[in-house]
mmCIF file of N, CA and C in Angstrom:
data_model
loop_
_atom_site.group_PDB
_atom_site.id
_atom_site.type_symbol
_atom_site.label_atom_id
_atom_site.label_comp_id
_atom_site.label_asym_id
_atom_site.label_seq_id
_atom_site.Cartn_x
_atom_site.Cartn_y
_atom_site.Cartn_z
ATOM 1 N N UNK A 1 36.698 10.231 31.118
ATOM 2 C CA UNK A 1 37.197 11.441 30.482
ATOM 3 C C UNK A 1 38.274 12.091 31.352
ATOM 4 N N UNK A 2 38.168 11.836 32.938
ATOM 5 C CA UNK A 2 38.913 12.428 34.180
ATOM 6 C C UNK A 2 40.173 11.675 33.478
ATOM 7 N N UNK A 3 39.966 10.508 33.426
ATOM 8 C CA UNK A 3 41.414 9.845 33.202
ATOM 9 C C UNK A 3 42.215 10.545 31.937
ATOM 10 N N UNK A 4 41.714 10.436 30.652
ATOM 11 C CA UNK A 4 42.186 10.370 29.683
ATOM 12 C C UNK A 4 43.242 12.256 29.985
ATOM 13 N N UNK A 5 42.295 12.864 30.483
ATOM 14 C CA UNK A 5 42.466 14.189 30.903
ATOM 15 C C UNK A 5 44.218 14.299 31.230
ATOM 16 N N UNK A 6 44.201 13.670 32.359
ATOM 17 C CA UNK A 6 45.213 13.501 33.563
ATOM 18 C C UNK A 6 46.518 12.503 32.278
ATOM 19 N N UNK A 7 46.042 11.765 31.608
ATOM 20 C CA UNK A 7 47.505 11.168 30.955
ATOM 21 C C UNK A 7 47.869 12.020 30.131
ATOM 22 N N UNK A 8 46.409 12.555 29.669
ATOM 23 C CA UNK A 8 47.119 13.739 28.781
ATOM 24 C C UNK A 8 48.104 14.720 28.903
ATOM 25 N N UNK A 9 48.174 15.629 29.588
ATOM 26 C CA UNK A 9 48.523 16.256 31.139
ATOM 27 C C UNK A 9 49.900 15.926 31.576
ATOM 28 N N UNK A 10 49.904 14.522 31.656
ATOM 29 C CA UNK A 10 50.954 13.639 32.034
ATOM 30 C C UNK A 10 52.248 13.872 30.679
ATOM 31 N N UNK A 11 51.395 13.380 29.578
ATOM 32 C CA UNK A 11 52.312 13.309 28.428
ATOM 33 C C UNK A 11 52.802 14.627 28.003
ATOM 34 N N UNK A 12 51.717 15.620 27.904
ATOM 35 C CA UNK A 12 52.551 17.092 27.806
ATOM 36 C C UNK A 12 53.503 17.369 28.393
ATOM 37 N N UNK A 13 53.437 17.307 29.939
ATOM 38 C CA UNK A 13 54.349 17.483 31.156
ATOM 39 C C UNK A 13 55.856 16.637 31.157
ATOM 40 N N UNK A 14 55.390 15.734 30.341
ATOM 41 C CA UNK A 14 56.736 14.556 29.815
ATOM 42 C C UNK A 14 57.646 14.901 28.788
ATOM 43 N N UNK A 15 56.780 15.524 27.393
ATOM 44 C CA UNK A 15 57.121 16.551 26.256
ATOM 45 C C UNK A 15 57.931 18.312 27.126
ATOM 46 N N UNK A 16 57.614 18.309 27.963
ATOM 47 C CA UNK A 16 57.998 19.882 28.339
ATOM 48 C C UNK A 16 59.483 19.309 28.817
ATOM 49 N N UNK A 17 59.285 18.535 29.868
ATOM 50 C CA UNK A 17 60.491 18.051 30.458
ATOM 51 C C UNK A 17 61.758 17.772 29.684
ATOM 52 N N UNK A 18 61.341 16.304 28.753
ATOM 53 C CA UNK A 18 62.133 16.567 27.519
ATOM 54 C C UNK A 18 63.058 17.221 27.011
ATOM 55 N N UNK A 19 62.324 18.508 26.386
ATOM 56 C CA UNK A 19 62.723 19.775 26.139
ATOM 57 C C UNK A 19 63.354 20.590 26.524
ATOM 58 N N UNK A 20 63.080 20.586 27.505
ATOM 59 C CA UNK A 20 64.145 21.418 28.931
ATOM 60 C C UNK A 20 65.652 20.703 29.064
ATOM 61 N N UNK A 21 65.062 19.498 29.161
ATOM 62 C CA UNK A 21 66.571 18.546 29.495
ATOM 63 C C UNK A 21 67.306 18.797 28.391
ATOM 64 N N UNK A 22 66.656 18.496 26.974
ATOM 65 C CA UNK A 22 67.457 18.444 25.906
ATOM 66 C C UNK A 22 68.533 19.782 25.649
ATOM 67 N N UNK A 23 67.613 21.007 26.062
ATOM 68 C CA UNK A 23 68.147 22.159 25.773
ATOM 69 C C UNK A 23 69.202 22.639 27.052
ATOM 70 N N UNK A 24 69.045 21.558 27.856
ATOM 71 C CA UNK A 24 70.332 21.759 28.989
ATOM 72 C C UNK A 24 69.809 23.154 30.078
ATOM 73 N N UNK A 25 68.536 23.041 29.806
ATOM 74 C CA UNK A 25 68.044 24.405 30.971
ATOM 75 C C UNK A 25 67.317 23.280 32.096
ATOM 76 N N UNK A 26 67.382 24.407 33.403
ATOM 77 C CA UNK A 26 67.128 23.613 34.572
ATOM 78 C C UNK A 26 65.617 24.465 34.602
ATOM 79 N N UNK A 27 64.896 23.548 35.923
ATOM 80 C CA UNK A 27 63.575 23.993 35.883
ATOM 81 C C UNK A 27 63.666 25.695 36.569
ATOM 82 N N UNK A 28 64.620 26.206 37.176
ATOM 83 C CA UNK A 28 64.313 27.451 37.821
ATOM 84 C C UNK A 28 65.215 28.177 36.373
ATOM 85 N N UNK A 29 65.871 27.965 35.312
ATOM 86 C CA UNK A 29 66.375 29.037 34.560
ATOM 87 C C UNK A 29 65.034 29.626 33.215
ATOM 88 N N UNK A 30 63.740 29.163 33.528
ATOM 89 C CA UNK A 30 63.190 29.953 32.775
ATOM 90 C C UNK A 30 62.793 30.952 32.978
ATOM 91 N N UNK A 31 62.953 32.202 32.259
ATOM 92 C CA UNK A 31 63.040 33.356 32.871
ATOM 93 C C UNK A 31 61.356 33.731 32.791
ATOM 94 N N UNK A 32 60.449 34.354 34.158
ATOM 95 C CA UNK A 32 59.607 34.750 34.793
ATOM 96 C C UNK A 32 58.407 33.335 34.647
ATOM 97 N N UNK A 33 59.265 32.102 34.867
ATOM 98 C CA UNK A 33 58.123 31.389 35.059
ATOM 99 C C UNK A 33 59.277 30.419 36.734
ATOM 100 N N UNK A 34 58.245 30.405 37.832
ATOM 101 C CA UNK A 34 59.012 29.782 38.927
ATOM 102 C C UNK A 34 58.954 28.365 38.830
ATOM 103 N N UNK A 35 60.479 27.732 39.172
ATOM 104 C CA UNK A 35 60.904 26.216 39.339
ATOM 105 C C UNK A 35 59.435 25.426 39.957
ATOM 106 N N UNK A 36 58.800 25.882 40.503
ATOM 107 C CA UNK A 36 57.792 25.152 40.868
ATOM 108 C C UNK A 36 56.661 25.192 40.089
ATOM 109 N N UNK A 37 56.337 26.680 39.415
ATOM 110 C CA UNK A 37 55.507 26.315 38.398
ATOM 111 C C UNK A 37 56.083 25.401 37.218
ATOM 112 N N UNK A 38 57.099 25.151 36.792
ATOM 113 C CA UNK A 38 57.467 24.669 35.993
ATOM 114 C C UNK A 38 57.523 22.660 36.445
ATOM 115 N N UNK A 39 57.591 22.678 37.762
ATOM 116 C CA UNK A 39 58.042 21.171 38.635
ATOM 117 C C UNK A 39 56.389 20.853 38.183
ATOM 118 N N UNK A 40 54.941 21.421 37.988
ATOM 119 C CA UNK A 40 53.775 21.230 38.455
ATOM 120 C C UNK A 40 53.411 21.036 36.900
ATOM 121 N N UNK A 41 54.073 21.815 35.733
ATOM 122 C CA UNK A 41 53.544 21.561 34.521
ATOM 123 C C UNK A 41 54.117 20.153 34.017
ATOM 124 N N UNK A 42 55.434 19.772 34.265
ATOM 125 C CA UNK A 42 56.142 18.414 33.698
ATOM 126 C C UNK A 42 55.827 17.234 34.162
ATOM 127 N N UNK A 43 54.556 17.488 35.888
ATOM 128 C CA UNK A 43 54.279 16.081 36.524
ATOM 129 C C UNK A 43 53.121 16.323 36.099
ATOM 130 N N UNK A 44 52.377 17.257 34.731
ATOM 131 C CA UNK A 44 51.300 16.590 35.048
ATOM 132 C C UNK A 44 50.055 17.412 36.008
ATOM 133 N N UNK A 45 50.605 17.917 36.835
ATOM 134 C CA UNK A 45 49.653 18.634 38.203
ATOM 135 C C UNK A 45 48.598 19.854 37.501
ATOM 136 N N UNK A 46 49.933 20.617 36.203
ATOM 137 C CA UNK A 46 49.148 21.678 36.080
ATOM 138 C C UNK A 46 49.325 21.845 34.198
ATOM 139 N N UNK A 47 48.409 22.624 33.691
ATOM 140 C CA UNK A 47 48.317 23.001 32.471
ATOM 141 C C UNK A 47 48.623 24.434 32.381
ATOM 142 N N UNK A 48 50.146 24.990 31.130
ATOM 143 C CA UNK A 48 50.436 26.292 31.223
ATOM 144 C C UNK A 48 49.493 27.182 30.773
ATOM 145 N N UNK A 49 48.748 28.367 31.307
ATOM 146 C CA UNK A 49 48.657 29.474 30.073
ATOM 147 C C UNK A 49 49.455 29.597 28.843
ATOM 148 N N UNK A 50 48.733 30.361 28.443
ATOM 149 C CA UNK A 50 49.369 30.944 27.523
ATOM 150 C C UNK A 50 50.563 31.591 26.947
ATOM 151 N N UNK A 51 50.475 32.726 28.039
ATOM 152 C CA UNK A 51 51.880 33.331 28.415
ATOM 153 C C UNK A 51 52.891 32.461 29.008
ATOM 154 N N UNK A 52 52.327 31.373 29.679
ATOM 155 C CA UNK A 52 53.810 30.669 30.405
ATOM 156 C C UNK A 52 54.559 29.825 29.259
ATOM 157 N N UNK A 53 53.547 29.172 27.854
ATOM 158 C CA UNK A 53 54.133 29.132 26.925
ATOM 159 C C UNK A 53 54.988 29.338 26.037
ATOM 160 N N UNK A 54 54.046 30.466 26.269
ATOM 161 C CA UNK A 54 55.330 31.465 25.413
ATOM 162 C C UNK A 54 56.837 31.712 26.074
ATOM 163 N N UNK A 55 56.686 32.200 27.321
ATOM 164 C CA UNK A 55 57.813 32.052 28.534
ATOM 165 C C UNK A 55 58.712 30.628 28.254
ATOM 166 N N UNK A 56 58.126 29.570 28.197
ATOM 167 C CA UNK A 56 58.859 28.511 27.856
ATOM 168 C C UNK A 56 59.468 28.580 26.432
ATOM 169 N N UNK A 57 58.847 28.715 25.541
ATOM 170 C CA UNK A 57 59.612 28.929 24.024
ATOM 171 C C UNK A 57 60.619 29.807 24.198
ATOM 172 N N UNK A 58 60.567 30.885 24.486
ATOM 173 C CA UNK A 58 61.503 32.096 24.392
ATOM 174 C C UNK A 58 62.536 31.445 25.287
ATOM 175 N N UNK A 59 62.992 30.879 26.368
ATOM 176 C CA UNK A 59 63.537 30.012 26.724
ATOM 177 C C UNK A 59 64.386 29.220 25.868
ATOM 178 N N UNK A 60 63.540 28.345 25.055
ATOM 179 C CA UNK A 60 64.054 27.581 24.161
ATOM 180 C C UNK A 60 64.473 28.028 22.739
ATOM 181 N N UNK A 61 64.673 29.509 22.887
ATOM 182 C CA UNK A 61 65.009 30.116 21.656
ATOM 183 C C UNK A 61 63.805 30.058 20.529
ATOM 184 N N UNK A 62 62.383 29.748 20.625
ATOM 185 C CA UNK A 62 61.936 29.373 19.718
ATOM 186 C C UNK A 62 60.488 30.616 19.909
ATOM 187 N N UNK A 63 59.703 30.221 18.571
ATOM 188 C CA UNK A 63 58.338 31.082 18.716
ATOM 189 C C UNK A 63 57.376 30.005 19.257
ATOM 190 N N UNK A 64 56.318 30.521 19.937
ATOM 191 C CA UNK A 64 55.209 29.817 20.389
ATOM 192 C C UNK A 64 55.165 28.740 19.805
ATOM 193 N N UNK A 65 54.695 28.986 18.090
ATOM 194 C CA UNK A 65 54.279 27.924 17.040
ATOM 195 C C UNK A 65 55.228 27.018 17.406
ATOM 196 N N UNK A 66 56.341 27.214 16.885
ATOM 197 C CA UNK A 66 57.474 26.059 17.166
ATOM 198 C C UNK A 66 57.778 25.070 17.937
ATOM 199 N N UNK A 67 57.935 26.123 19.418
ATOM 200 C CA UNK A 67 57.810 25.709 20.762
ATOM 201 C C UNK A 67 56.504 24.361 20.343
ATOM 202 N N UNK A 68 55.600 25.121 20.251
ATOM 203 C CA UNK A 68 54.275 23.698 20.276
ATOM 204 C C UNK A 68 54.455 22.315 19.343
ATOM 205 N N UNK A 69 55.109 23.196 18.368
ATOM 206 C CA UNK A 69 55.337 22.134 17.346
ATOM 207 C C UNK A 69 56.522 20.931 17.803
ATOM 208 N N UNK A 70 57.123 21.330 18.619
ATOM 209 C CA UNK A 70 58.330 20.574 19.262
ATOM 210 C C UNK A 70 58.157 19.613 20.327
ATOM 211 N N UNK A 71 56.842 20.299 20.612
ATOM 212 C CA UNK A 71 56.411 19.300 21.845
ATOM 213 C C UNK A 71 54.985 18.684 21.427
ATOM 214 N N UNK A 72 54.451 18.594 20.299
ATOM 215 C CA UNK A 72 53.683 17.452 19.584
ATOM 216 C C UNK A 72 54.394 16.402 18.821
ATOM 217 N N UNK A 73 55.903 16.675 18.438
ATOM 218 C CA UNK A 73 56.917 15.939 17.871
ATOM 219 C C UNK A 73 57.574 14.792 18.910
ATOM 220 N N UNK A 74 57.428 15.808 20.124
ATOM 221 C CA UNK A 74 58.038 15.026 21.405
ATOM 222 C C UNK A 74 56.662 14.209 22.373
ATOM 223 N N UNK A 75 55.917 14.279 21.955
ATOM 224 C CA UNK A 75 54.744 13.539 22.772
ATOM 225 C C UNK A 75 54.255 12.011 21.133
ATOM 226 N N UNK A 76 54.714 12.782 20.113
ATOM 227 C CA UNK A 76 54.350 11.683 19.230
ATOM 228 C C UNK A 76 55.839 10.768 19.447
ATOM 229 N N UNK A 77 56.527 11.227 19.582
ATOM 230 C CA UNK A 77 58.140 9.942 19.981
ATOM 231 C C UNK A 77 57.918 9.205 20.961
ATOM 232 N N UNK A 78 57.341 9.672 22.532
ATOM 233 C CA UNK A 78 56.922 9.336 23.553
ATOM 234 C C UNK A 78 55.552 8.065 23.542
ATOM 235 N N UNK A 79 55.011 8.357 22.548
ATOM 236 C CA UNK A 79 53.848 7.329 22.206
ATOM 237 C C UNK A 79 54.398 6.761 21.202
ATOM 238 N N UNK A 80 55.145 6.402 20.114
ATOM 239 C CA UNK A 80 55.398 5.670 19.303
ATOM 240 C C UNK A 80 56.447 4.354 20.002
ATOM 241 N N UNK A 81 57.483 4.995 21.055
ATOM 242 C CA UNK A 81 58.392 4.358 21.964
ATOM 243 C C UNK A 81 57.398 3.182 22.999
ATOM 244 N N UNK A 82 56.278 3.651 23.368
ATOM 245 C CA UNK A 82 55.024 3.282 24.514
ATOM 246 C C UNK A 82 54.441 1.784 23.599
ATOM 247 N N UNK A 83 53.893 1.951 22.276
ATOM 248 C CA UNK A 83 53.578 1.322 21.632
ATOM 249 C C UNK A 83 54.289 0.345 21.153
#
C-alpha cells in the first residue's frame, strides 16, 4: 500500500509539474507557496493542502475544481503514454 502511495504521489507531483511548465511559471513564481514547497510537491516528497491548491490554481488562472480537473487530465495522459 506504502508503494502504491509513493507512485501515486509521484504521478500527481508529475501532473503539477506539467502544469507549471506548460503555463510557463517557474517553481518560485507561485504566489505564497515557496520554490521548495513547490520542488517537494512535483518529486513526489510531499502532498499539498488544501490551500496550497488552491494557491496553485489561482496561479494557473483557474478555480480549484478546474485546477484538479487539469491535473486528473494530466496524470490520465501520463498513464495512457506509460501503457
Amino acid at each position: 500500500a506504502r508503494v502504491e502511495r509513493v507512485r501515486s504521489q509521484q504521478g500527481f507531483g508529475a501532473a503539477v509539474a506539467a502544469l507549471r511548465s506548460a503555463a510557463g511559471l517557474t517553481q518560485s513564481a507561485i504566489e505564497g507557496v515557496t520554490a521548495r514547497q513547490v520542488r517537494r510537491i512535483e518529486s513526489g516528497e510531499a502532498f499539498p493542502r488544501v490551500s496550497t491548491l488552491a494557491k496553485l490554481a489561482v496561479a494557473h488562472g483557474q478555480s480549484t475544481a478546474e485546477y484538479l480537473d487539469a491535473l486528473a487530465g494530466e496524470q490520465r495522459s501520463a498513464t495512457n503514454v506509460l501503457a
